[in-house]
Amino acid sequence: MISKLFIVSKAGEILIEKDYRNDFSAPPEVCFQEKVKSSRGFSIQPHFNDNGISFFNIQRNDIYLVACSASPLLPVMVIELLTRFYHICKDFCGVVSELSVKENILLLYELLDEFMNEGYVQLASTEKLRPYIQSTPVVVQKERSPATEISSRVFGIETKTVSGSASSKPVVQSPSEQNRNELYVDVIERMSAVIAADGTVSQMEVNGSVNIKNFLVGSPQIKIVLNEDLVVSESKEKGYGSNVQLDRCTFHSCVKQEDFTTAKTLTFVPPVGEISVLSYSVSGEMCLNQPFTLRSFVGDADGSRDVRVTLRLKSNFPSNIVAVNVKVRFSLPKSVSSISSKFSSDEQTAVVNKADKQVVWSLKRLPGKTECIAELRLINQGSGKLSQQEIDPVVLEFEISGYTSSGLRIHGLKVQGTDKGQQRKQFVRLITASDSYVFRTF
Amino acid sequence: MTDSKYFTTTKKGEIFELKAELNSDKKEKKKEAVKKVIASMTVGKDVSALFPDVVNCMQTDNLELKKLVYLYLMNYAKSQPDMAIMAVNTFVKDCEDSNPLIRALAVRTMGCIRVDKITEYLCEPLRKCLKDEDPYVRKTAAVCVAKLHDINAQLVEDQGFLDLLKDLLSDSNPMVVANAVAAISEIMDTSPNAAQVLEMNSGTINKLLTALNECTEWGQVFILDSISNYTPKDEREAQSVCERVTPRLAHANAAVVLSAVKVVMKLMEMLDTSGDYVTSLVKKLAPPLVTLLSAEPEIQYVALRNINLIVQKRSDILKNEMKVFFVKYNDPIYVKLEKLDIMIRLTSQSNIAQVLAELKEYATEVDVDFVRKSVRAIGRCAIKVEPAAERCVSTLLDLIQTKVNYVVQEAIVVIKDIFRKYPNKYESIIATLCENLDTLDEPEARASMIWIIGEYAERIDNADELLESFLEGFQDENTQVQLQLLTAIVKLFLKRPTDTQELVQQVLSLSTQDSDNPDLRDRGYIYWRLLSTDPAAAKEVVLAEKPLISEETDLIEPTLLDELICHISSLASVYHKPPNAFVEGRGGQRRVLPVKSQGEGTTEETTAPVETTQQPPQPTVIPGADSLIGDLLDIDLGPGPSMMQQQMYPQQPAAPVPAGGAGGGMDIFGEGFDNLLGGGPSGGDMLGGLGDIFGMPQSQSYVPPQEVWLSAPKGKGLEITGTFARKNNQINMELTFTNKAMQPMTGFAIQFNKNSFGLMPAQVLNIRTPLPPNQSASASLPLNTQGPVQKMEPLTLLQVAIKNSIDVFYLSTQVPLHVLFTEDGEMDKKVFLATWKDIPAQNEVQYTIQNDQHNADTVSQKLRNNNIFTIAKRNVEGQDMLYQSLKLTNGIWVLAELKIQPSTPSFVLSLKARAVDVYEAIKQVYENILHN
């Protein structure tokens, strides 16, 4: 049984706490606060034990959600619970951050009370919780942070179709906007790749998911039609071809799997809130489109010990699509503290990030079918020559909307059921973003 | 409107203002005021003064306001239960409210008030709520029963709440069932009376399996966990359970997946391994495990810890999934380190090239811990996959060329291991290694380098110079380095005696005369003696051909692994330790994997409880772990920080391992007896087997003769003689009562004072009464050790009070300590060695036991009968050395070394324990047993 749940800010402040069992004579959160303070921004292990008390935590945005217990629990379950609680908070408050927690204390107290009783999980989904919650949420303006999970970033990118704040709104609305009738469907792919110096792909993988955020009135059935030629196969032998080949699929429990096998259709009646109806993975270069190619040339600058690094980044996706927040990073050799740079176009910068010992070349936007070149000169203050190893590897970060590397598309979206006169809004978005996209230089 | 504004008021007279607002007529104003009160409460202000005013607000039909008031009450229910009880009438009333939300809220809040007084109010509402028409109320009430049980267990049982709970098990609402199960299992933990409610048999399992499809995901976790504790009666049942559990493997909840994996892993043991079904199961297990690795990093971490166990048990499951364990640059460090471990486990000849390329990349990353572990991993690859060794070595050499200090040091440590796996193969690289001598500042790296120099002294021209350079700062070195240096120089001397005499004398005098470290001194003296008495023997010992280190030295020991497999997804699987190692007094029963039934006739047997199937440790992975000899062979270089403990004793026996023999390492100690006997599972058993051959009495523990505890004059005619015995895991007090008075005696009773080991009678004294004059009666009184503990002087003192119809008599006696030696006092050899080293030298005490003529085997047998287990035996210069362990009922371990010289009739007993107080009594036990 979980004895206590609490939320701690990055500075170690307790934002809210709920003691389910009164097991402890001394408040256990003190121990975690110290851990936060001594971690200095490094990740804290998801589970640790202190004086017989088990602590479990997940870090999201600028807060830690922590559970502790005096009895032995299944760690995976506790972490899953914390993750679930985070998603519930997100559904109810729109954004979960230090600020929004502080603004919604009463709401969170209510949620904590219904989420668990005496340390046993009770109502662990937005839909089930909704009838029991009386408080109304306070919406906090979203700060756009570059890191953290992709699904929360999604809405920042595609400003053309949806206004930025629309989807960071909570599912539980104040009475004035009760009649919002909206459905968001997102296909999000996170790409990992390792590409050797000669441009051959030594590893490429996509973890994708079809997420929906459901604000529909009534509980209509939804049908999502995917690519007709979609194949799910675990065999290692994959054929060349333009069809979408998934390695593995996991469905949300509300999805009728038969329809998927026969018609490549996801049919389901979703609960309110955000859920992932399908998650899948694709691997191998044959089944994936490479959005970028990057060539790097490292050479001596004439007549000095400095090193010249030339990076050529080419986008391979169609020209009507734009990648944003493109960043190319590589390690900063020890003896280098400054660089000079030259770019092929504006809107590009290259800076030395001393804290992470990295050089970062950033492009605000990069349209498809274009090539950018950065010529960087690393000013060597050491006496020896720089070796290429000190730079390796080059890491690429990007976000592309309207594009999936696997080719998975949503060919149709039907909301069944009759909503008389009510205007329904639905949005479909495709996003591909980098997870760990690495180019090796030698 | 935001909540934060409530947190900002700091004006004086705030409480007063709030009081006024709380008593306002306007609903909205009231609500705002309560919000402010709660806000103050959250930031730690004391608003208890407003209690009556807040409670007044309870009389409302506004649900939001009501919830807020309850929130306030819940908070003060914890810290000031007496105040909360003031509101109890309102709670009782609310339990009858028409709104189920309010009924549940009231019951929940009442359960939080932990004072005895609440129970008289709680019982009736609770009973009603348990039968409420609304499932939301019923589920809340179910949990409340557990709370009430916590306050007053007797009441819950008397009022029949357990039966009401049991009824809820067949409720139509899954949430209610889940809470009822949770409540029952919590009550079961503390009260044995409830145990019969949830008994596992095929019937209940069947019900649970059916429920699996209907209950919530969290309930599924709980059910799968219960199923994993159940052992099906035969292969067919195991398969059918598997079939019904496998669909859960595709669940989106990681906890469900891991629990399902646990059940399947466990039941697979019962299935025919070559059968198609197992093959298909193995195929089904891989995708869910791989899917877990695309979850949140925190889940990944737990999953990886579990996968680490799974691949050790069944490497075939994930053998084709190497790529998913490749490290991503943005993985948190805790995920990276775990992935690395699993990569090595999955490395084979087919994928080594890929793995090596990855590891080489990792070795250039930023994080120091990760880089170090990657370098080590390269070394482990070399040891594991022989054809790739050369490539690994050249990769390591490349890394040494980077001159990054910690990379070089790690590389040298692993190269030492490579040398031990492939001797005389890669000496050509020694020159490169020597170039880096100056940069080595970590003891382990220095020790490794010195070992290499000593080992290959004859091929390194300036070995003497190199070693001499280390000798300069000898006193400041770490023990590990000192020991290594001593051995290396002795090796050098034996290889090149002409020009290194001075050096060896220097190191011997440094380690024997100028050092106060006993390990170093002893080793120095041994070498000195060896070299001065018989250089040829010295050569044979010191330069003996060393056993190769085994491939997978860091695998978890098979018995432990099997136990951990039964604990997949639990904390044990994250710690890689059995639960009893970190949870006190819980799960006393070890979980053991079931075994496949053999043939048809034996199904009967396999229905017996699983715990009888504890297998003897299989030494295939950790070869005979005795570096007592290893010490002399100097190969006890400490383990790396990343390696697990077993690495400490990696060598195999020098003699060829008997095919299929159990304890290969026993050869050194058992003088080949295990060949003779077909390999006993352990030292103790083996010697026991010998005892059989020699026709010695078996398993008769020593019972001291009865002594007069109470003389007749003192006992007003009652004479008591008594002694203690241990029979079948049970301590007994053997008493004889003799009536020397003129009248019959009745009404005997016995009681113990607090004593050092918590001994107390396990049942009442049972003797024939009345006891007529001039007659005797004997009684055997079973004792347990659950009584109150108080340290006595001497330790074994036991004060007893005995009552009869005449008077109460007080007597004191001494408990012979050996009755407190438990049957599980046989320590694992490795553990013994580690413990022996771990206990500080000042804890060691030597005794001489005079006048004993027994030989080593008789001694072992006699001691074993009294739960002193001989773990290893070896013969040094005609003396038999027995290494023994024993465990007291209170968990104290005592280690002993018994030196038996055939020529003299006395033994030398050295004892080591963390609690030195027991020594005197233990010595007494040895004397008594051996002289008997």
mmCIF file with all atom_site columns, N, CA, C and O in Angstrom, chain A residues 24 28 30-32 34-35 47-55 68-70, chain B residues 575:
data_model
loop_
_atom_site.group_PDB
_atom_site.id
_atom_site.type_symbol
_atom_site.label_atom_id
_atom_site.label_alt_id
_atom_site.label_comp_id
_atom_site.label_asym_id
_atom_site.label_entity_id
_atom_site.label_seq_id
_atom_site.pdbx_PDB_ins_code
_atom_site.Cartn_x
_atom_site.Cartn_y
_atom_site.Cartn_z
_atom_site.occupancy
_atom_site.B_iso_or_equiv
_atom_site.pdbx_formal_charge
_atom_site.auth_seq_id
_atom_site.auth_comp_id
_atom_site.auth_asym_id
_atom_site.auth_atom_id
_atom_site.pdbx_PDB_model_num
ATOM 1  N N  . PHE A 1 24  ? 4.074  7.050  9.303  1.00 0.00 ? 24  PHE A N  1
ATOM 2  C CA . PHE A 1 24  ? 5.397  7.526  9.686  1.00 0.00 ? 24  PHE A CA 1
ATOM 3  C C  . PHE A 1 24  ? 5.338  8.462  10.880 1.00 0.00 ? 24  PHE A C  1
ATOM 4  O O  . PHE A 1 24  ? 4.437  9.286  10.994 1.00 0.00 ? 24  PHE A O  1
ATOM 5  N N  . PRO A 1 28  ? 8.378  11.681 5.853  1.00 0.00 ? 28  PRO A N  1
ATOM 6  C CA . PRO A 1 28  ? 9.356  11.056 4.968  1.00 0.00 ? 28  PRO A CA 1
ATOM 7  C C  . PRO A 1 28  ? 9.802  11.977 3.836  1.00 0.00 ? 28  PRO A C  1
ATOM 8  O O  . PRO A 1 28  ? 10.855 11.769 3.243  1.00 0.00 ? 28  PRO A O  1
ATOM 9  N N  . VAL A 1 30  ? 11.039 14.770 3.855  1.00 0.00 ? 30  VAL A N  1
ATOM 10 C CA . VAL A 1 30  ? 12.294 15.476 4.118  1.00 0.00 ? 30  VAL A CA 1
ATOM 11 C C  . VAL A 1 30  ? 13.452 14.772 3.417  1.00 0.00 ? 30  VAL A C  1
ATOM 12 O O  . VAL A 1 30  ? 14.309 15.408 2.802  1.00 0.00 ? 30  VAL A O  1
ATOM 13 N N  . CYS A 1 31  ? 13.430 13.452 3.495  1.00 0.00 ? 31  CYS A N  1
ATOM 14 C CA . CYS A 1 31  ? 14.487 12.661 2.884  1.00 0.00 ? 31  CYS A CA 1
ATOM 15 C C  . CYS A 1 31  ? 14.548 12.911 1.378  1.00 0.00 ? 31  CYS A C  1
ATOM 16 O O  . CYS A 1 31  ? 15.614 13.061 0.796  1.00 0.00 ? 31  CYS A O  1
ATOM 17 N N  . PHE A 1 32  ? 13.362 12.978 0.769  1.00 0.00 ? 32  PHE A N  1
ATOM 18 C CA . PHE A 1 32  ? 13.346 13.199 -0.675 1.00 0.00 ? 32  PHE A CA 1
ATOM 19 C C  . PHE A 1 32  ? 13.795 14.609 -1.018 1.00 0.00 ? 32  PHE A C  1
ATOM 20 O O  . PHE A 1 32  ? 14.500 14.826 -1.996 1.00 0.00 ? 32  PHE A O  1
ATOM 21 N N  . GLU A 1 34  ? 15.958 16.320 0.487  1.00 0.00 ? 34  GLU A N  1
ATOM 22 C CA . GLU A 1 34  ? 17.420 16.355 0.516  1.00 0.00 ? 34  GLU A CA 1
ATOM 23 C C  . GLU A 1 34  ? 18.000 15.743 -0.741 1.00 0.00 ? 34  GLU A C  1
ATOM 24 O O  . GLU A 1 34  ? 18.966 16.234 -1.293 1.00 0.00 ? 34  GLU A O  1
ATOM 25 N N  . LYS A 1 35  ? 17.363 14.662 -1.175 1.00 0.00 ? 35  LYS A N  1
ATOM 26 C CA . LYS A 1 35  ? 17.823 13.997 -2.386 1.00 0.00 ? 35  LYS A CA 1
ATOM 27 C C  . LYS A 1 35  ? 17.746 14.963 -3.581 1.00 0.00 ? 35  LYS A C  1
ATOM 28 O O  . LYS A 1 35  ? 18.650 15.016 -4.392 1.00 0.00 ? 35  LYS A O  1
ATOM 29 N N  . HIS A 1 47  ? 13.640 4.601  -8.127 1.00 0.00 ? 47  HIS A N  1
ATOM 30 C CA . HIS A 1 47  ? 13.323 4.002  -6.838 1.00 0.00 ? 47  HIS A CA 1
ATOM 31 C C  . HIS A 1 47  ? 14.562 3.996  -5.963 1.00 0.00 ? 47  HIS A C  1
ATOM 32 O O  . HIS A 1 47  ? 15.643 3.690  -6.426 1.00 0.00 ? 47  HIS A O  1
ATOM 33 N N  . PHE A 1 48  ? 14.409 4.359  -4.722 1.00 0.00 ? 48  PHE A N  1
ATOM 34 C CA . PHE A 1 48  ? 15.488 4.146  -3.767 1.00 0.00 ? 48  PHE A CA 1
ATOM 35 C C  . PHE A 1 48  ? 14.882 3.898  -2.403 1.00 0.00 ? 48  PHE A C  1
ATOM 36 O O  . PHE A 1 48  ? 13.699 4.112  -2.180 1.00 0.00 ? 48  PHE A O  1
ATOM 37 N N  . ASN A 1 49  ? 15.726 3.413  -1.505 1.00 0.00 ? 49  ASN A N  1
ATOM 38 C CA . ASN A 1 49  ? 15.251 3.042  -0.186 1.00 0.00 ? 49  ASN A CA 1
ATOM 39 C C  . ASN A 1 49  ? 16.024 3.829  0.840  1.00 0.00 ? 49  ASN A C  1
ATOM 40 O O  . ASN A 1 49  ? 17.235 3.965  0.723  1.00 0.00 ? 49  ASN A O  1
ATOM 41 N N  . ASP A 1 50  ? 15.326 4.385  1.801  1.00 0.00 ? 50  ASP A N  1
ATOM 42 C CA . ASP A 1 50  ? 16.021 5.114  2.836  1.00 0.00 ? 50  ASP A CA 1
ATOM 43 C C  . ASP A 1 50  ? 15.416 4.707  4.164  1.00 0.00 ? 50  ASP A C  1
ATOM 44 O O  . ASP A 1 50  ? 14.226 4.901  4.393  1.00 0.00 ? 50  ASP A O  1
ATOM 45 N N  . ASN A 1 51  ? 16.220 4.124  4.998  1.00 0.00 ? 51  ASN A N  1
ATOM 46 C CA . ASN A 1 51  ? 15.766 3.739  6.334  1.00 0.00 ? 51  ASN A CA 1
ATOM 47 C C  . ASN A 1 51  ? 14.513 2.877  6.305  1.00 0.00 ? 51  ASN A C  1
ATOM 48 O O  . ASN A 1 51  ? 13.608 3.070  7.121  1.00 0.00 ? 51  ASN A O  1
ATOM 49 N N  . GLY A 1 52  ? 14.452 1.979  5.359  1.00 0.00 ? 52  GLY A N  1
ATOM 50 C CA . GLY A 1 52  ? 13.301 1.091  5.313  1.00 0.00 ? 52  GLY A CA 1
ATOM 51 C C  . GLY A 1 52  ? 12.093 1.672  4.605  1.00 0.00 ? 52  GLY A C  1
ATOM 52 O O  . GLY A 1 52  ? 11.088 1.005  4.455  1.00 0.00 ? 52  GLY A O  1
ATOM 53 N N  . ILE A 1 53  ? 12.176 2.919  4.177  1.00 0.00 ? 53  ILE A N  1
ATOM 54 C CA . ILE A 1 53  ? 11.058 3.499  3.443  1.00 0.00 ? 53  ILE A CA 1
ATOM 55 C C  . ILE A 1 53  ? 11.407 3.473  1.958  1.00 0.00 ? 53  ILE A C  1
ATOM 56 O O  . ILE A 1 53  ? 12.480 3.917  1.560  1.00 0.00 ? 53  ILE A O  1
ATOM 57 N N  . SER A 1 54  ? 10.503 2.936  1.168  1.00 0.00 ? 54  SER A N  1
ATOM 58 C CA . SER A 1 54  ? 10.726 2.914  -0.275 1.00 0.00 ? 54  SER A CA 1
ATOM 59 C C  . SER A 1 54  ? 10.206 4.208  -0.886 1.00 0.00 ? 54  SER A C  1
ATOM 60 O O  . SER A 1 54  ? 9.077  4.612  -0.612 1.00 0.00 ? 54  SER A O  1
ATOM 61 N N  . PHE A 1 55  ? 11.017 4.832  -1.701 1.00 0.00 ? 55  PHE A N  1
ATOM 62 C CA . PHE A 1 55  ? 10.588 6.030  -2.415 1.00 0.00 ? 55  PHE A CA 1
ATOM 63 C C  . PHE A 1 55  ? 10.534 5.724  -3.905 1.00 0.00 ? 55  PHE A C  1
ATOM 64 O O  . PHE A 1 55  ? 11.458 5.122  -4.446 1.00 0.00 ? 55  PHE A O  1
ATOM 65 N N  . CYS A 1 68  ? 5.666  7.132  -1.393 1.00 0.00 ? 68  CYS A N  1
ATOM 66 C CA . CYS A 1 68  ? 6.532  6.370  -0.516 1.00 0.00 ? 68  CYS A CA 1
ATOM 67 C C  . CYS A 1 68  ? 5.712  5.399  0.297  1.00 0.00 ? 68  CYS A C  1
ATOM 68 O O  . CYS A 1 68  ? 4.506  5.555  0.459  1.00 0.00 ? 68  CYS A O  1
ATOM 69 N N  . SER A 1 69  ? 6.390  4.389  0.765  1.00 0.00 ? 69  SER A N  1
ATOM 70 C CA . SER A 1 69  ? 5.698  3.318  1.453  1.00 0.00 ? 69  SER A CA 1
ATOM 71 C C  . SER A 1 69  ? 6.642  2.616  2.399  1.00 0.00 ? 69  SER A C  1
ATOM 72 O O  . SER A 1 69  ? 7.834  2.534  2.157  1.00 0.00 ? 69  SER A O  1
ATOM 73 N N  . ALA A 1 70  ? 6.066  2.088  3.466  1.00 0.00 ? 70  ALA A N  1
ATOM 74 C CA . ALA A 1 70  ? 6.890  1.338  4.405  1.00 0.00 ? 70  ALA A CA 1
ATOM 75 C C  . ALA A 1 70  ? 6.830  -0.155 4.102  1.00 0.00 ? 70  ALA A C  1
ATOM 76 O O  . ALA A 1 70  ? 7.612  -0.920 4.600  1.00 0.00 ? 70  ALA A O  1
ATOM 77 N N  . TYR B 2 575 ? 16.204 -4.945 -6.504 1.00 0.00 ? 575 TYR B N  1
ATOM 78 C CA . TYR B 2 575 ? 17.434 -5.034 -5.705 1.00 0.00 ? 575 TYR B CA 1
ATOM 79 C C  . TYR B 2 575 ? 18.307 -6.211 -6.125 1.00 0.00 ? 575 TYR B C  1
ATOM 80 O O  . TYR B 2 575 ? 19.473 -6.263 -5.788 1.00 0.00 ? 575 TYR B O  1
#
